[in-house]
PDB file of C-alpha atoms in Angstrom:
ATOM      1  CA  UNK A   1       0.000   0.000   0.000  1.00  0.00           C
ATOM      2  CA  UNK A   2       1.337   3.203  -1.027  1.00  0.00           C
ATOM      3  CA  UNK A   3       2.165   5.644   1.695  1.00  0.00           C
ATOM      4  CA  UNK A   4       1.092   9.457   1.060  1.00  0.00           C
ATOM      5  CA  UNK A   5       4.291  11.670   1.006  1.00  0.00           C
ATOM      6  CA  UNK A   6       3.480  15.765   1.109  1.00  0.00           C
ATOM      7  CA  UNK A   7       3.634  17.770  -1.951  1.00  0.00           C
ATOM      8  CA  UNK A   8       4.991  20.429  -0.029  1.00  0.00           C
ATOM      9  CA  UNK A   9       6.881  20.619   2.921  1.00  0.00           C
ATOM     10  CA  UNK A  10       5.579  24.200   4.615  1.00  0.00           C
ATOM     11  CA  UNK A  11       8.439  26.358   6.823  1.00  0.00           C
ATOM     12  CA  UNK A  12       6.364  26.291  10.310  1.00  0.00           C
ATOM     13  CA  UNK A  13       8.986  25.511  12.699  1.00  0.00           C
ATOM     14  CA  UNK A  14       7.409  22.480  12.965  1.00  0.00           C
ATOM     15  CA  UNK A  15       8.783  18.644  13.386  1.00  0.00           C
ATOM     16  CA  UNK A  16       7.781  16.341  11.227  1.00  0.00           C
ATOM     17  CA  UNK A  17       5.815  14.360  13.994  1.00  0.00           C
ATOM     18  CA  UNK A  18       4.146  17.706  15.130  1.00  0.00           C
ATOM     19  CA  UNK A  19       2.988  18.846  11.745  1.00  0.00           C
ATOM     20  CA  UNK A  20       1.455  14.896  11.191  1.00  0.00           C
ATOM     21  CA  UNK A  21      -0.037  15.075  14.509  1.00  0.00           C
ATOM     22  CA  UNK A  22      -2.287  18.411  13.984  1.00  0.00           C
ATOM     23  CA  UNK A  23      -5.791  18.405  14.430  1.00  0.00           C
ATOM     24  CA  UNK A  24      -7.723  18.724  11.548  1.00  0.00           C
ATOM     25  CA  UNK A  25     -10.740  20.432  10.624  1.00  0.00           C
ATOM     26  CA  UNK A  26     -12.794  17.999   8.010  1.00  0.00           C
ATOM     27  CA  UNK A  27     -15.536  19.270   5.692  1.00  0.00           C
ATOM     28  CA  UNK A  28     -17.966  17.057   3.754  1.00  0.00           C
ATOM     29  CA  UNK A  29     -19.818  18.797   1.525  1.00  0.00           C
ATOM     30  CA  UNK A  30     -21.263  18.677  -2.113  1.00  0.00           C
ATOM     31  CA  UNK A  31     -24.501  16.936  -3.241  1.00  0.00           C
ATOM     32  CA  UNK A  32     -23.547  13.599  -3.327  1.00  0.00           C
ATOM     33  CA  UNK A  33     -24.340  10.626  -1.155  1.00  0.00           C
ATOM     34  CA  UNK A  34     -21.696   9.184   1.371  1.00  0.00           C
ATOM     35  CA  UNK A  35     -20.998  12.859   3.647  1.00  0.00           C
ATOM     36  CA  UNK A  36     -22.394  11.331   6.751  1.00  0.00           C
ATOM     37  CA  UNK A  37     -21.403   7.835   6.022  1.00  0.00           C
ATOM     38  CA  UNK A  38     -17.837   9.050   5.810  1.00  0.00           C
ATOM     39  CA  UNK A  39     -17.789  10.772   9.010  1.00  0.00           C
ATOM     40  CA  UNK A  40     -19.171   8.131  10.674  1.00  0.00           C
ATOM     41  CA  UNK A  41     -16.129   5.869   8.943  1.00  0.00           C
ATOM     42  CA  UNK A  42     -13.724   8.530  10.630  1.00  0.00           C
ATOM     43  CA  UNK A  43     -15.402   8.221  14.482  1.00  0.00           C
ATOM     44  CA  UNK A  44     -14.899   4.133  13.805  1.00  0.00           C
ATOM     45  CA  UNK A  45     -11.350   4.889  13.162  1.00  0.00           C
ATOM     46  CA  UNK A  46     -11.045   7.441  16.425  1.00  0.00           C
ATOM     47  CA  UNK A  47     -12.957   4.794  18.185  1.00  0.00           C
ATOM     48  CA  UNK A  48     -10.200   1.914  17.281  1.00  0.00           C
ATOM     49  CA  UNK A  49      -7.418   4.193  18.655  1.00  0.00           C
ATOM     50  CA  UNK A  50      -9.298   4.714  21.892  1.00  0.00           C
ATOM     51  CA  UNK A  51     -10.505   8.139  21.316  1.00  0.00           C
ATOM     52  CA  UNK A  52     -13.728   9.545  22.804  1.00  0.00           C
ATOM     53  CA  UNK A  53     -16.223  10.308  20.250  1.00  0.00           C
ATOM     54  CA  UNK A  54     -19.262  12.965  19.578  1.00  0.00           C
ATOM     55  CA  UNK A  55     -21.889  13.334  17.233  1.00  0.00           C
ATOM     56  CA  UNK A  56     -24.385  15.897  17.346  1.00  0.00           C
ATOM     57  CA  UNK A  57     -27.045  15.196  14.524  1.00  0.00           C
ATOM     58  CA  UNK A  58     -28.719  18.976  13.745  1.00  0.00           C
ATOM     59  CA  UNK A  59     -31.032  17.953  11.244  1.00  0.00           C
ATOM     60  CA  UNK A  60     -32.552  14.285  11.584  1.00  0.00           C
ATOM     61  CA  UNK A  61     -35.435  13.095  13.241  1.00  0.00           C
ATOM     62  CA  UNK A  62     -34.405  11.368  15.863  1.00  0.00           C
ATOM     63  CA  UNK A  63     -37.472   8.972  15.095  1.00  0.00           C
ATOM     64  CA  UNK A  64     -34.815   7.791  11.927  1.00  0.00           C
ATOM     65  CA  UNK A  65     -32.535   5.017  13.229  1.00  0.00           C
ATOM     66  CA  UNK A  66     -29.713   5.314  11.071  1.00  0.00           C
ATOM     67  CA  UNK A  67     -27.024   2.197  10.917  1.00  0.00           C
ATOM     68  CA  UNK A  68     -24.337   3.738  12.088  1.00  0.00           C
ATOM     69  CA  UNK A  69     -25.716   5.089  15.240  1.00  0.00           C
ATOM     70  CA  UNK A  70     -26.439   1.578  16.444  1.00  0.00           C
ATOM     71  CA  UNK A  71     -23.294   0.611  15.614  1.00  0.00           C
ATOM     72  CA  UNK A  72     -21.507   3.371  17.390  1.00  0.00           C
ATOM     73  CA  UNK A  73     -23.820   3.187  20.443  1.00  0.00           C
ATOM     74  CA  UNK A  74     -23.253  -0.253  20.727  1.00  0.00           C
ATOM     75  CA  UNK A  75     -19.263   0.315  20.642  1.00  0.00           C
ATOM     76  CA  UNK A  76     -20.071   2.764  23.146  1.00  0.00           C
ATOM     77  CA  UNK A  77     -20.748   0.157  25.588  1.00  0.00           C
ATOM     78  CA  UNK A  78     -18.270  -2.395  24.228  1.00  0.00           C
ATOM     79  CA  UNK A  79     -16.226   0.359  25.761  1.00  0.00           C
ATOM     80  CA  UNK A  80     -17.938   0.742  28.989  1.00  0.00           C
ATOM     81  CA  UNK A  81     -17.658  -2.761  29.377  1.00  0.00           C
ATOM     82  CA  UNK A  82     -14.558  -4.169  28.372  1.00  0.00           C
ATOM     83  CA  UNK A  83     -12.250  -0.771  28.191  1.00  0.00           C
ATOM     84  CA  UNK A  84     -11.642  -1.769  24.589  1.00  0.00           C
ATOM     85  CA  UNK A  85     -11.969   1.538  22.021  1.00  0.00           C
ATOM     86  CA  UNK A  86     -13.369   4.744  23.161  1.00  0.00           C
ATOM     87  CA  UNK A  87     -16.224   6.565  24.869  1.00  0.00           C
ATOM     88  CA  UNK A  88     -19.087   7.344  22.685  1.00  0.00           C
ATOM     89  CA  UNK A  89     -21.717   9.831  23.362  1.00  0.00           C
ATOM     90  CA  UNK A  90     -24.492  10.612  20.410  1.00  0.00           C
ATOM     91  CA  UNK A  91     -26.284  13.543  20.198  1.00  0.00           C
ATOM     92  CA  UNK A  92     -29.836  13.673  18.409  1.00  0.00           C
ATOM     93  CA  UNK A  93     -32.701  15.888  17.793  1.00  0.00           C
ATOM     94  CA  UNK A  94     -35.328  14.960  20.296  1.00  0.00           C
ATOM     95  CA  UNK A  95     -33.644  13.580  22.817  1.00  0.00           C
ATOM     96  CA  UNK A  96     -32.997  15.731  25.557  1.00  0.00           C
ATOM     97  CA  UNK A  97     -29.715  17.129  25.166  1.00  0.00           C
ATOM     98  CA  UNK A  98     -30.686  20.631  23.676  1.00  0.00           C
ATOM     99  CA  UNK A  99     -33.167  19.808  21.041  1.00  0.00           C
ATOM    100  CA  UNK A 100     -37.348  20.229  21.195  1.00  0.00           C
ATOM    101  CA  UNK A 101     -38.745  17.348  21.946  1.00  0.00           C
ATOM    102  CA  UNK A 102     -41.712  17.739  19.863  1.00  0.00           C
ATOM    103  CA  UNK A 103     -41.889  19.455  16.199  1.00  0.00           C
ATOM    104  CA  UNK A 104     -42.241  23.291  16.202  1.00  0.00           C
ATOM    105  CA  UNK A 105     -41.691  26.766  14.332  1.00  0.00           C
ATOM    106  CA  UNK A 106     -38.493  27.362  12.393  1.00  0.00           C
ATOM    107  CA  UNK A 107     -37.379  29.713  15.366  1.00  0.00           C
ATOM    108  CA  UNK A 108     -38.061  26.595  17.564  1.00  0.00           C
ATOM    109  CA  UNK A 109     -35.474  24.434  15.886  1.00  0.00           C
ATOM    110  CA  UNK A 110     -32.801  27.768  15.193  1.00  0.00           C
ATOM    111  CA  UNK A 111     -33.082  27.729  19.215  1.00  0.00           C
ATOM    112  CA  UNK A 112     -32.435  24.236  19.280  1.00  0.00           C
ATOM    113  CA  UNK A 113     -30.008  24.772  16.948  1.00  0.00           C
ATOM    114  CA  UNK A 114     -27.897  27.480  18.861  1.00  0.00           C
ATOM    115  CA  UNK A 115     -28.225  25.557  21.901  1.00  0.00           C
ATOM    116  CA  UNK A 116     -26.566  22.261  20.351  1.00  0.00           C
ATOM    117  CA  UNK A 117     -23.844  24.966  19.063  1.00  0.00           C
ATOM    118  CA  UNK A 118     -23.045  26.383  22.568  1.00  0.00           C
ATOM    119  CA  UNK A 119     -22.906  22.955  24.029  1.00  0.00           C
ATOM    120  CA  UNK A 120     -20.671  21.787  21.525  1.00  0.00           C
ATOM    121  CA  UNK A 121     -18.232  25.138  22.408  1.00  0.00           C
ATOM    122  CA  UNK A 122     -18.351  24.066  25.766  1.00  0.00           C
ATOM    123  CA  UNK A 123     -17.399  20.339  24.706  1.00  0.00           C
ATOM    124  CA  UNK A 124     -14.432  21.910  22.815  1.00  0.00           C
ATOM    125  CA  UNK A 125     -12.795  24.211  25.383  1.00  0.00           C
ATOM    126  CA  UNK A 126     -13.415  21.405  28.052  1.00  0.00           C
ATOM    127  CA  UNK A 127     -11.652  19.086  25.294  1.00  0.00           C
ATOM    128  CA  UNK A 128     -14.574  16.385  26.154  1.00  0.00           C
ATOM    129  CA  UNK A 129     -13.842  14.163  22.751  1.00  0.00           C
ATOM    130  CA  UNK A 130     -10.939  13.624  20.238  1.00  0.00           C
ATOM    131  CA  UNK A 131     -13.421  13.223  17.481  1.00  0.00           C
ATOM    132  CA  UNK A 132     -16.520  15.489  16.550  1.00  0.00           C
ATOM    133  CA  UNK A 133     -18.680  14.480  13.805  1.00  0.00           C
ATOM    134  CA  UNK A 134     -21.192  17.651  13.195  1.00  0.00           C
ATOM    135  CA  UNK A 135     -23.559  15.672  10.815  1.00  0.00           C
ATOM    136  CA  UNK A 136     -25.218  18.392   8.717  1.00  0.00           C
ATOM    137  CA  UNK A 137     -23.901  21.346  10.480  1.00  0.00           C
ATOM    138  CA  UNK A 138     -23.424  22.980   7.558  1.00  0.00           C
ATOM    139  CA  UNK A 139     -27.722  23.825   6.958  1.00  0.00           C
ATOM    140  CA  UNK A 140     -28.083  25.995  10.809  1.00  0.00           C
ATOM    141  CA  UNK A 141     -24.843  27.744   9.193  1.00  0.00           C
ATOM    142  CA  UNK A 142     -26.531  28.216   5.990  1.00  0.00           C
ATOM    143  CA  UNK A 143     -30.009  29.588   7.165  1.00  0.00           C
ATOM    144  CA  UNK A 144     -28.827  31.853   9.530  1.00  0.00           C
ATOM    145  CA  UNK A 145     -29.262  29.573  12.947  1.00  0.00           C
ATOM    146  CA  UNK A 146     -25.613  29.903  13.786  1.00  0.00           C
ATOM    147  CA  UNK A 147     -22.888  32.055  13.194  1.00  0.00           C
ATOM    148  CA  UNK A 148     -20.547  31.338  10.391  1.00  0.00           C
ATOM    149  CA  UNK A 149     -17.787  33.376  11.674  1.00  0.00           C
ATOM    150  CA  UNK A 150     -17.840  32.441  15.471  1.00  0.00           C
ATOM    151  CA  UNK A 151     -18.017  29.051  14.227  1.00  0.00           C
ATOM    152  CA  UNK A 152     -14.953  29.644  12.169  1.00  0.00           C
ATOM    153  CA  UNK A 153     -13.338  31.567  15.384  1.00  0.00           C
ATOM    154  CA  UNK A 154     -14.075  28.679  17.352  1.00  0.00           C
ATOM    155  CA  UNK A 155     -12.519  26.019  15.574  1.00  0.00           C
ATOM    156  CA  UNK A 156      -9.931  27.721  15.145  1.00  0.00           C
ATOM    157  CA  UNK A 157      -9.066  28.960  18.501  1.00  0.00           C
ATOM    158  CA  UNK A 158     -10.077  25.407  19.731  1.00  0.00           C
ATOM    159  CA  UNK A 159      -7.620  23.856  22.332  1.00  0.00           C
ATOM    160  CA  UNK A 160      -5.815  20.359  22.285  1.00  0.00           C
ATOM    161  CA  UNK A 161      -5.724  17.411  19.467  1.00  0.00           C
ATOM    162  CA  UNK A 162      -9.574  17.761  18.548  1.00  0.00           C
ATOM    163  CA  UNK A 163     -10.813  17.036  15.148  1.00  0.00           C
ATOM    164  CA  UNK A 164     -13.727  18.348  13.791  1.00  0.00           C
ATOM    165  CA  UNK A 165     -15.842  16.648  10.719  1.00  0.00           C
ATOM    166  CA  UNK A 166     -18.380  18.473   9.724  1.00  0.00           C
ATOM    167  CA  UNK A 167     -21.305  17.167   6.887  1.00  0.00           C
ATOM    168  CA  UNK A 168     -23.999  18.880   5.118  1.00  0.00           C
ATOM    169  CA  UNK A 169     -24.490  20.374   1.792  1.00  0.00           C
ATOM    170  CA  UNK A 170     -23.426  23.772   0.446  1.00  0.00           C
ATOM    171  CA  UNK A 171     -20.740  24.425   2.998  1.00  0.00           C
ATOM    172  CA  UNK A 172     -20.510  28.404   4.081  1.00  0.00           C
ATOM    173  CA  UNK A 173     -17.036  29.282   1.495  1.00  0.00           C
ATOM    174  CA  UNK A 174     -15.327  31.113   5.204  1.00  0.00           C
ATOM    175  CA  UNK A 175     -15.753  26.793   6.416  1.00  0.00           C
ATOM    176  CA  UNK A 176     -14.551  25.443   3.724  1.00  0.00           C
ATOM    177  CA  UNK A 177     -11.184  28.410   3.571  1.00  0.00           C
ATOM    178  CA  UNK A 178     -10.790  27.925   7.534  1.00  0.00           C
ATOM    179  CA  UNK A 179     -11.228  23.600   7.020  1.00  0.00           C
ATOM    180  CA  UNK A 180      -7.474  21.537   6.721  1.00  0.00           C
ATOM    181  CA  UNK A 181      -9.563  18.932   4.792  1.00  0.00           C
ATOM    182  CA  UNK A 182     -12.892  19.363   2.192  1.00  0.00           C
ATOM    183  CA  UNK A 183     -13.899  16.736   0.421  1.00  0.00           C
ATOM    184  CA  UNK A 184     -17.187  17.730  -2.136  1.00  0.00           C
ATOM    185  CA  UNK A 185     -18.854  14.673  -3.431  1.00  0.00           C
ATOM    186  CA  UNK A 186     -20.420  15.024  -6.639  1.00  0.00           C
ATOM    187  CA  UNK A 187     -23.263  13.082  -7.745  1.00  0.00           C
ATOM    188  CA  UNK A 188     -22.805  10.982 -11.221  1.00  0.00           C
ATOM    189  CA  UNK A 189     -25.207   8.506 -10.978  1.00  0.00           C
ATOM    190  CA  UNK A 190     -27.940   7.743  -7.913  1.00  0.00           C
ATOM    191  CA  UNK A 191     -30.789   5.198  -7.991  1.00  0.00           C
ATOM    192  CA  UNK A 192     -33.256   8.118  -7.214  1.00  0.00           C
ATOM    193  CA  UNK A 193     -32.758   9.720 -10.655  1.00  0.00           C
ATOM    194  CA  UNK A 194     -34.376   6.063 -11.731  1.00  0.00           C
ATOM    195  CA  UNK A 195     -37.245   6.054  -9.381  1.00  0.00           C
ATOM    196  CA  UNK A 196     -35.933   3.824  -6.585  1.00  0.00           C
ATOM    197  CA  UNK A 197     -36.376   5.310  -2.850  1.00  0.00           C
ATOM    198  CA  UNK A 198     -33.877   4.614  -0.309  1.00  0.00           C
ATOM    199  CA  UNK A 199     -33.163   0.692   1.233  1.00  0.00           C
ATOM    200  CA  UNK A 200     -31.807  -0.544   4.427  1.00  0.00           C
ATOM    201  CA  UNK A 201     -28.530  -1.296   4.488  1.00  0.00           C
ATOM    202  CA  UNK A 202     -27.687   1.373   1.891  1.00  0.00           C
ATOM    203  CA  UNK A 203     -29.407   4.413   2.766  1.00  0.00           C
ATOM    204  CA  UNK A 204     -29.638   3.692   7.009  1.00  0.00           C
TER     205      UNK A 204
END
């Protein structure tokens, strides 16, 4: 397997280790399938090194049991049990944490929305995980809910080895300049454009 070697080699000051041990900012955007499903591929990987994990779903019900939550909940208490992995806490609309637990006006869920934001800035300066996974954080940035700029300040500014993926179409151009990694995926083909709906094991 073919090991990536940097293009460029930037004059920071830094070591080599240093420089490959930064945390990263990571920004899934575009309107293809597989944003979420690759963040959720990233927390498995924290998880295997023993990292705690976060997610903090801003847009989906949390009536929709998605694969991966299951999967990471349940690795949660592999954890709990045997020590083995990390800590995993998941975040949802509707279940306490800081979202309505019933469905309400837009300026309901832009509460909600802002409140899930400030706990996750008090997550970061308290460094509570290694891995974040914002799944669809970028549609409160894009109707107004939260802050593009604080959010940039705050990632930014954010202490310790904490990375940060964050999902959702249309990503805010001030995330994307301020992100260390965007990937856009770009729809070619998708079984919708045919008339299929969505099936378990693909779409949740």
């Amino acid at each position: 397997m073919p090991q990536g070697v940097p293009t460029h080699v930037p004059a920071d000051g830094l070591t080599t280790r240093q420089r490959r041990n930064r945390a990263l900012v990571v920004v899934h955007t575009g309107p293809g399938k597989g944003k979420s499903t690759a963040a959720f591929g990233l927390a498995l990987r924290g998880w295997n090194q023993g990292w705690p994990i976060g997610v903090f779903q801003f847009v989906k019900s949390a009536k929709w049991k998605v694969g991966e939550e299951s999967v990471l909940r349940t690795l949660g208490r592999v954890h709990t049990e045997t020590g083995e992995g990390g800590p995993v806490t998941w975040h949802k609309m509707g279940e306490g944490w800081s979202w309505i637990q019933r469905e309400g006006t837009q300026e309901d869920h832009a509460e909600a929305a802002r409140q899930g934001w400030e706990q996750i800035k008090r997550d970061l300066a308290a460094e509570t995980y290694r891995v974040y996974v914002l799944d669809e954080f970028t549609y409160p940035m894009k109707w107004g809910w939260v802050d593009v700029d604080e959010v940039v300040a705050v990632l930014r500014d954010r202490p310790g080895s904490q990375h940060v993926v964050i999902t959702g179409r249309d990503a805010d151009p001030r995330l994307i300049e301020a992100a260390d990694l965007v990937t856009e995926m770009t729809k070619i083909k998708h079984p919708m454009d045919a008339g299929q709906k969505g099936q378990r094991g693909i779409e949740w």
